[in-house]
Short mmCIF file of C-alpha atoms in Angstrom, two decimals:
data_model
loop_
_atom_site.label_atom_id
_atom_site.label_comp_id
_atom_site.label_asym_id
_atom_site.label_seq_id
_atom_site.Cartn_x
_atom_site.Cartn_y
_atom_site.Cartn_z
CA MET A 1 93.90 65.21 62.56
CA SER A 2 96.79 67.59 61.09
CA ALA A 3 100.20 67.60 62.30
CA ALA A 4 99.19 70.43 64.59
CA ASP A 5 97.32 68.41 66.55
CA VAL A 6 99.86 65.67 66.73
CA PRO A 7 102.46 67.25 68.90
CA SER A 8 104.44 64.15 69.70
CA GLN A 9 105.33 64.01 65.84
CA THR A 10 105.71 67.42 64.68
CA PRO A 11 106.27 69.40 68.27
CA ASP A 12 105.70 73.15 67.69
CA ARG A 13 108.15 75.53 69.83
CA PRO A 14 107.88 78.37 71.35
CA ALA A 15 108.73 81.75 69.00
CA SER A 16 110.24 83.55 72.06
CA PRO A 17 111.74 83.41 75.26
CA PRO A 18 109.55 83.78 78.03
CA ASN A 19 110.26 87.47 78.32
CA GLY A 20 109.13 87.87 74.53
CA THR A 21 107.18 91.17 73.29
CA ALA A 22 104.74 91.41 70.39
CA ASP A 23 105.79 92.41 66.95
CA ALA A 24 104.06 94.54 64.31
CA ALA A 25 101.99 91.99 63.20
CA GLY A 26 100.56 91.09 67.38
CA ARG A 27 102.33 87.93 67.15
CA SER A 28 105.33 86.84 69.34
CA ALA A 29 108.33 88.49 69.01
CA ALA A 30 110.82 85.27 68.61
CA THR A 31 113.86 84.46 68.49
CA GLY A 32 113.75 80.85 68.53
CA SER A 33 116.00 78.97 71.10
CA ALA A 34 117.47 75.43 71.48
CA GLY A 35 116.44 75.12 74.85
CA ALA A 36 112.82 76.38 74.59
CA ALA A 37 110.49 74.08 76.07
CA THR A 38 108.42 71.92 73.21
CA LEU A 39 104.53 71.54 73.51
CA ALA A 40 104.92 68.19 75.24
CA GLU A 41 107.34 69.89 78.02
CA ILE A 42 104.67 72.68 78.35
CA ALA A 43 102.01 69.80 78.75
CA ARG A 44 104.10 68.41 81.50
CA ALA A 45 104.69 71.64 82.75
CA ALA A 46 101.21 71.97 83.20
CA GLY A 47 100.38 68.66 84.88
CA VAL A 48 98.41 67.90 81.26
CA SER A 49 98.62 65.39 78.19
CA ALA A 50 100.22 66.60 75.31
CA PRO A 51 96.41 66.38 73.77
CA THR A 52 95.18 68.54 76.35
CA VAL A 53 96.86 71.01 75.62
CA SER A 54 96.37 70.56 71.58
CA LYS A 55 92.52 70.75 72.17
CA VAL A 56 93.68 74.14 74.00
CA LEU A 57 95.17 75.51 71.56
CA ASN A 58 92.59 74.44 68.83
CA GLY A 59 89.85 75.93 70.76
CA ARG A 60 88.05 72.68 71.69
CA GLY A 61 85.32 72.81 74.18
CA ASP A 62 85.80 69.41 76.31
CA VAL A 63 88.52 70.98 78.54
CA ALA A 64 87.93 72.43 82.10
CA PRO A 65 88.33 75.90 82.92
CA GLY A 66 90.70 75.70 85.09
CA THR A 67 93.31 73.34 83.13
CA ARG A 68 92.48 75.79 80.34
CA SER A 69 93.63 78.78 82.31
CA ARG A 70 96.47 76.94 83.59
CA VAL A 71 97.73 76.11 80.16
CA GLU A 72 97.07 79.21 78.40
CA GLU A 73 99.30 80.92 81.17
CA LEU A 74 102.16 78.40 80.50
CA LEU A 75 101.47 79.25 76.53
CA ARG A 76 101.73 82.81 77.26
CA LEU A 77 105.02 82.98 79.66
CA HIS A 78 106.74 80.37 77.24
CA GLY A 79 106.04 82.79 74.47
CA TYR A 80 104.32 80.23 72.60
CA GLN A 81 103.81 80.57 68.78
CA ARG A 82 102.15 77.95 66.42
CA ARG A 83 104.92 77.31 63.76
CA ARG A 84 103.54 78.92 60.05
CA GLY A 85 103.12 75.64 57.85
CA ASN A 86 102.07 73.08 60.59
CA ALA A 87 97.79 73.89 59.97
CA GLN A 88 96.78 75.62 57.08
CA PRO A 89 93.83 78.83 58.39
CA ALA A 90 90.51 78.57 57.18
CA PRO A 91 89.44 80.59 54.14
CA LEU A 92 87.59 82.77 56.36
CA LEU A 93 88.08 86.60 57.57
CA ASP A 94 86.47 86.92 61.05
CA LEU A 95 84.71 90.23 61.43
CA VAL A 96 83.86 91.59 64.87
CA PHE A 97 81.83 94.43 65.39
CA HIS A 98 80.81 96.15 68.93
CA GLU A 99 77.20 96.27 67.54
CA LEU A 100 75.74 95.47 64.45
CA GLU A 101 72.82 97.54 64.19
CA SER A 102 73.67 100.64 61.95
CA ALA A 103 73.97 101.60 58.32
CA TRP A 104 77.85 102.19 59.10
CA ALA A 105 78.27 98.63 59.95
CA MET A 106 76.86 97.96 56.94
CA GLU A 107 79.92 100.30 54.96
CA VAL A 108 82.41 98.06 56.59
CA ILE A 109 81.20 94.84 55.74
CA ARG A 110 81.13 96.12 52.34
CA GLY A 111 84.51 96.93 52.27
CA VAL A 112 85.53 93.70 54.06
CA GLU A 113 83.62 91.40 51.51
CA ASN A 114 85.26 93.22 48.84
CA VAL A 115 88.69 92.27 49.28
CA ALA A 116 87.09 88.55 50.79
CA ARG A 117 85.29 88.01 47.09
CA GLN A 118 88.71 88.52 45.16
CA GLU A 119 90.75 86.33 47.69
CA GLY A 120 88.13 83.41 47.74
CA LEU A 121 87.45 83.74 50.98
CA SER A 122 84.13 83.89 53.49
CA VAL A 123 83.60 86.43 56.00
CA VAL A 124 82.00 85.15 59.58
CA LEU A 125 79.86 88.11 61.88
CA SER A 126 80.37 88.32 65.00
CA GLU A 127 78.88 91.16 67.73
CA SER A 128 80.51 91.98 71.14
CA ALA A 129 76.96 93.13 72.30
CA GLY A 130 78.28 96.37 72.84
CA ARG A 131 81.41 95.65 74.91
CA LEU A 132 84.63 97.38 73.45
CA SER A 133 86.02 93.76 73.99
CA PRO A 134 84.51 90.51 72.80
CA GLY A 135 83.72 87.57 74.77
CA GLN A 136 85.66 84.54 75.70
CA THR A 137 83.21 82.78 73.87
CA TRP A 138 84.07 83.99 71.03
CA VAL A 139 87.70 83.61 71.35
CA ASP A 140 86.96 79.64 71.79
CA GLY A 141 85.08 80.12 68.16
CA VAL A 142 87.96 81.65 66.61
CA LEU A 143 90.67 79.38 67.85
CA ALA A 144 88.36 76.48 66.80
CA ARG A 145 88.00 78.34 63.38
CA ARG A 146 91.42 79.27 62.86
CA PRO A 147 90.54 82.12 59.93
CA THR A 148 93.20 83.58 58.25
CA GLY A 149 92.80 86.86 59.80
CA VAL A 150 90.43 88.80 62.38
CA ILE A 151 89.48 92.20 61.87
CA LEU A 152 87.81 94.42 64.87
CA VAL A 153 85.88 96.85 64.40
CA LEU A 154 85.47 99.36 67.11
CA SER A 155 86.72 96.78 69.46
CA GLY A 156 89.92 95.43 70.97
CA LEU A 157 91.44 92.48 72.71
CA ASP A 158 92.54 92.37 76.18
CA PRO A 159 95.97 91.10 76.66
CA ALA A 160 94.77 87.45 77.44
CA GLN A 161 92.91 87.50 74.35
CA ARG A 162 95.69 88.91 72.35
CA ALA A 163 98.28 85.91 73.88
CA GLN A 164 95.67 83.39 72.52
CA LEU A 165 95.78 84.68 69.04
CA ILE A 166 98.97 85.22 68.73
CA SER A 167 100.15 81.85 70.30
CA ARG A 168 98.00 80.23 67.16
CA ASP A 169 99.50 82.47 64.50
CA ILE A 170 96.18 84.09 64.11
CA PRO A 171 96.72 88.02 62.69
CA PHE A 172 94.86 90.72 63.69
CA VAL A 173 93.63 94.06 62.74
CA VAL A 174 91.72 96.66 64.38
CA MET A 175 89.64 99.12 62.50
CA ASP A 176 88.47 102.64 64.09
CA PRO A 177 89.85 101.99 67.65
CA ALA A 178 87.52 103.03 70.66
CA GLY A 179 90.69 103.47 72.24
CA ASP A 180 94.52 103.24 71.67
CA PRO A 181 95.35 99.60 70.66
CA GLY A 182 98.89 100.13 71.60
CA GLU A 183 101.79 100.67 69.65
CA ASP A 184 102.14 97.24 68.37
CA VAL A 185 98.78 96.33 67.35
CA PRO A 186 97.86 97.21 63.52
CA ALA A 187 95.22 99.47 63.01
CA ILE A 188 93.45 101.21 60.40
CA GLY A 189 91.55 104.51 61.39
CA ALA A 190 90.57 107.72 59.46
CA THR A 191 91.73 111.74 60.38
CA ASN A 192 88.72 112.58 62.75
CA TRP A 193 90.63 115.48 64.13
CA GLN A 194 90.85 117.18 60.57
CA GLY A 195 86.94 115.93 60.19
CA GLY A 196 86.12 117.97 63.53
CA VAL A 197 88.20 121.06 62.31
CA ALA A 198 86.79 120.61 58.72
CA ALA A 199 83.03 120.69 60.15
CA THR A 200 83.49 123.39 62.53
CA ARG A 201 85.35 125.76 59.95
CA HIS A 202 82.86 125.18 57.34
CA LEU A 203 80.09 126.64 59.86
CA LEU A 204 82.54 129.75 60.94
CA GLU A 205 83.04 130.37 57.52
CA LEU A 206 79.19 130.95 56.61
CA GLY A 207 79.31 133.49 59.73
CA HIS A 208 78.06 131.13 62.66
CA SER A 209 79.35 131.57 65.76
CA ARG A 210 77.29 129.69 68.19
CA ILE A 211 78.03 126.41 66.77
CA GLY A 212 76.76 123.35 68.98
CA VAL A 213 78.07 119.82 68.95
CA ILE A 214 76.67 116.42 69.47
CA GLY A 215 79.76 113.99 70.64
CA GLY A 216 80.01 110.14 70.85
CA PRO A 217 81.11 108.55 73.40
CA ALA A 218 83.53 110.04 75.76
CA GLY A 219 85.77 107.04 75.98
CA MET A 220 86.18 106.23 72.19
CA MET A 221 89.27 107.63 70.87
CA CYS A 222 87.26 108.88 67.65
CA SER A 223 84.79 110.79 69.50
CA ARG A 224 87.39 112.87 71.47
CA ALA A 225 89.12 113.73 68.29
CA ARG A 226 86.43 115.01 66.44
CA ILE A 227 85.52 117.46 69.53
CA ASP A 228 88.85 118.41 70.05
CA GLY A 229 88.92 119.32 66.38
CA TYR A 230 85.88 121.61 66.85
CA ARG A 231 87.39 123.31 69.91
CA ALA A 232 90.90 123.64 67.89
CA ALA A 233 88.44 125.47 64.88
CA LEU A 234 86.54 127.90 67.48
CA GLU A 235 89.77 129.09 69.07
CA THR A 236 91.64 129.74 65.59
CA ALA A 237 88.96 131.71 64.89
CA GLY A 238 88.72 133.53 67.75
CA VAL A 239 85.61 132.04 68.92
CA ALA A 240 85.22 131.25 72.56
CA PHE A 241 84.47 127.72 73.41
CA ASP A 242 81.21 127.37 75.22
CA PRO A 243 80.49 124.46 77.36
CA ALA A 244 76.86 124.75 77.07
CA LEU A 245 77.14 123.98 73.64
CA VAL A 246 78.64 120.64 73.64
CA ARG A 247 76.27 117.38 74.71
CA ALA A 248 77.22 114.01 74.75
CA GLY A 249 75.87 111.31 72.43
CA ASP A 250 76.41 107.47 71.86
CA PHE A 251 76.40 107.60 67.88
CA HIS A 252 72.52 106.38 67.66
CA HIS A 253 69.84 108.47 65.97
CA GLU A 254 67.71 108.65 69.68
CA ALA A 255 70.80 110.74 70.89
CA GLY A 256 70.63 113.02 68.31
CA TYR A 257 67.62 113.61 69.19
CA ALA A 258 67.55 114.22 72.98
CA ALA A 259 70.57 116.31 73.16
CA GLY A 260 68.72 118.40 69.90
CA LEU A 261 66.41 119.06 72.05
CA GLU A 262 68.37 120.33 74.74
CA LEU A 263 70.47 122.64 72.47
CA LEU A 264 67.47 124.13 70.78
CA ARG A 265 65.76 124.92 73.86
CA LEU A 266 68.47 127.22 75.29
CA ALA A 267 67.31 130.32 75.40
CA ASP A 268 70.81 131.77 73.51
CA ARG A 269 70.29 128.35 71.21
CA PRO A 270 73.40 127.49 68.57
CA THR A 271 72.59 128.42 64.57
CA ALA A 272 74.36 125.85 63.80
CA VAL A 273 75.45 121.96 65.42
CA PHE A 274 78.16 119.70 64.58
CA THR A 275 76.64 116.18 65.29
CA GLY A 276 80.00 113.95 65.73
CA ASN A 277 77.67 111.67 62.93
CA ASP A 278 75.07 111.13 60.43
CA LEU A 279 72.57 109.17 62.91
CA GLN A 280 73.00 111.93 65.28
CA ALA A 281 71.87 114.26 62.84
CA LEU A 282 69.19 112.12 61.61
CA GLY A 283 67.87 112.57 65.58
CA LEU A 284 68.51 116.47 65.42
CA TYR A 285 66.94 117.04 62.02
CA GLU A 286 63.58 115.21 63.94
CA ALA A 287 64.29 117.59 67.14
CA ALA A 288 64.13 120.81 64.89
CA ARG A 289 61.12 119.60 63.03
CA GLU A 290 59.51 119.16 66.69
CA LEU A 291 60.13 122.62 67.39
CA GLY A 292 59.48 123.89 64.29
CA LEU A 293 62.59 125.52 63.35
CA SER A 294 63.63 124.85 59.66
CA ILE A 295 66.88 123.54 58.30
CA PRO A 296 68.96 125.13 56.88
CA GLY A 297 66.87 128.32 57.73
CA ASP A 298 66.84 128.39 61.51
CA LEU A 299 69.62 126.15 62.01
CA SER A 300 72.83 124.73 59.54
CA VAL A 301 73.78 120.90 60.61
CA VAL A 302 76.52 119.10 59.77
CA GLY A 303 77.15 115.20 60.29
CA PHE A 304 80.37 112.99 59.69
CA ASP A 305 80.55 109.71 58.21
CA ASP A 306 79.18 110.56 54.62
CA LEU A 307 76.24 107.26 54.79
CA PRO A 308 74.27 106.87 51.54
CA LEU A 309 71.08 108.06 53.82
CA SER A 310 72.77 111.83 54.22
CA ARG A 311 72.19 112.04 50.43
CA TRP A 312 68.64 111.00 50.82
CA ILE A 313 67.14 113.07 53.62
CA SER A 314 65.69 116.24 53.07
CA PRO A 315 67.52 118.55 52.95
CA PRO A 316 70.83 116.20 52.37
CA LEU A 317 72.83 116.39 54.79
CA THR A 318 76.43 118.36 54.76
CA THR A 319 78.81 116.38 56.41
CA VAL A 320 82.24 115.01 56.49
CA ARG A 321 83.14 111.77 54.57
CA GLN A 322 84.83 109.20 56.41
CA PRO A 323 85.93 106.61 53.63
CA LEU A 324 84.35 103.73 55.73
CA THR A 325 84.51 101.09 52.92
CA GLU A 326 87.72 102.02 51.82
CA MET A 327 89.54 101.57 55.66
CA ALA A 328 87.48 98.41 55.66
CA GLU A 329 89.38 97.11 52.21
CA ALA A 330 92.66 98.60 54.04
CA ALA A 331 92.13 96.00 57.06
CA ALA A 332 91.18 93.49 55.38
CA ARG A 333 94.32 93.29 52.88
CA LEU A 334 96.86 94.46 55.85
CA VAL A 335 95.40 91.33 57.74
CA LEU A 336 96.15 89.06 54.73
CA ASP A 337 99.85 90.38 54.42
CA LEU A 338 99.93 89.89 57.80
CA SER A 339 98.96 86.14 57.18
CA ARG A 340 101.73 85.86 54.41
CA GLY A 341 104.26 86.90 56.80
CA LYS A 342 104.70 90.32 55.31
CA GLU A 343 105.58 93.11 57.79
CA PRO A 344 103.81 96.01 57.42
CA SER A 345 105.95 99.79 56.76
CA THR A 346 103.66 101.22 59.45
CA LEU A 347 101.43 99.89 62.15
CA ARG A 348 99.15 102.65 61.99
CA VAL A 349 97.39 104.11 58.95
CA ASP A 350 94.70 106.91 58.89
CA LEU A 351 92.38 107.78 56.05
CA ALA A 352 91.72 111.37 54.91
CA THR A 353 88.18 112.74 55.57
CA ARG A 354 86.94 115.45 53.64
CA LEU A 355 83.85 117.80 53.74
CA VAL A 356 80.96 117.16 51.72
CA GLU A 357 78.61 120.29 50.95
CA ARG A 358 75.02 119.38 50.58
CA SER A 359 72.04 121.73 51.49
CA SER A 360 71.94 121.50 55.53
CA THR A 361 74.23 124.29 55.78
CA ARG A 362 73.83 128.36 54.62
CA PRO A 363 74.77 131.26 56.33
CA PRO A 364 72.76 132.38 59.84
CA SER A 365 69.82 134.45 59.60
CA VAL A 366 69.92 138.41 60.15
CA ALA A 367 68.61 137.90 63.49
CA ASP A 368 70.48 134.95 64.32
CA ALA A 369 73.52 136.63 63.05
CA SER A 370 72.64 139.65 65.37
CA GLY A 371 72.21 137.43 68.79
CA ASP A 372 68.91 136.94 68.74
CA GLY A 373 68.39 132.93 68.76
CA GLY A 374 64.92 132.83 67.40
CA SER A 375 63.22 130.66 65.05
CA GLY A 376 64.08 132.96 62.30
CA ASP A 377 62.08 133.67 59.14
CA ALA A 378 58.95 130.80 58.82
CA GLY A 379 59.30 130.91 55.72
CA GLY A 380 61.87 128.66 54.74
CA ASP A 381 62.90 127.08 51.59
CA ALA A 382 60.89 124.23 49.96
CA SER A 383 63.59 121.84 50.40
CA GLU A 384 63.90 122.90 54.08
CA VAL A 385 63.06 120.49 57.24
CA ARG A 386 59.94 121.92 58.94
#
């Protein structure tokens, strides 16, 4: 048993008064106080033994739910934070995805593994089954494992979960947050708005004006930013935004296919589509093939992410590179710095995106440029999807 498990010998104290806030590392903002309650006093206030409070702190499962909730609330109210050095963290990084079944996730895992390998750490993978916050079972597991740090991808923590990690001095970083993570939560992202601008500007410069877009989930900040960039590029070029050319997806192949069929069956169909991510571009390729349209002869396509598959499909996909592996490496290094007590110079880091031109875009055909939304030249190029 570690010193942290024997509160009567080495009592931990709250790191801040009851109204303490959170600092840059997602920990209690901490002033310490001679009159602060010890862990044993928190136990008395909860009407339980000090070992029971220790069990709650350590994520043990043999505590009644009502007792656990009461103790957690007292820990939160007292701004409790385990003192660094009481117990060494496990040589683990917890990496949490809202869903794992994606080539996108593999790029992130690669980045975190790169840093973990250099630091002699192992990576624990978790999935929140599509939820934007992991469940309490996951939190209990983290408290029991005591990892060096936690990285949440397209996920976040609710206030109670944040308080639980803060009180155990477990740092966390959000990568590519689905929503606004809050001013005091370290986060690594990408320049999604600029990426949306670059994708749309490229199509405009080729001569397209009927440009469709397939976005991601409306509740995801990255998706909204890409759509906003698309609109900004159209407005800057003096091209009217047409809601009829906008479809919502979910960043999966099936959504790209379904939305692609809708857009390409319009009487005045788009001559180009920005798909919001590469997986939806694959679905759009399938829809175009089914309707007998060639890429890029009849339809230009731009994706987002630059996954390895974007180079392998035919024709190779023009896309916006989101540096996923580098983002994951940055998130891993940041959470390790936090675990060592280093304060970040900035809480929000957005890595640059850039357009990667390949073979899925070209100027519209003469018929399309004149407003004819037909299927264009059926001859096509040998590299075109048909």
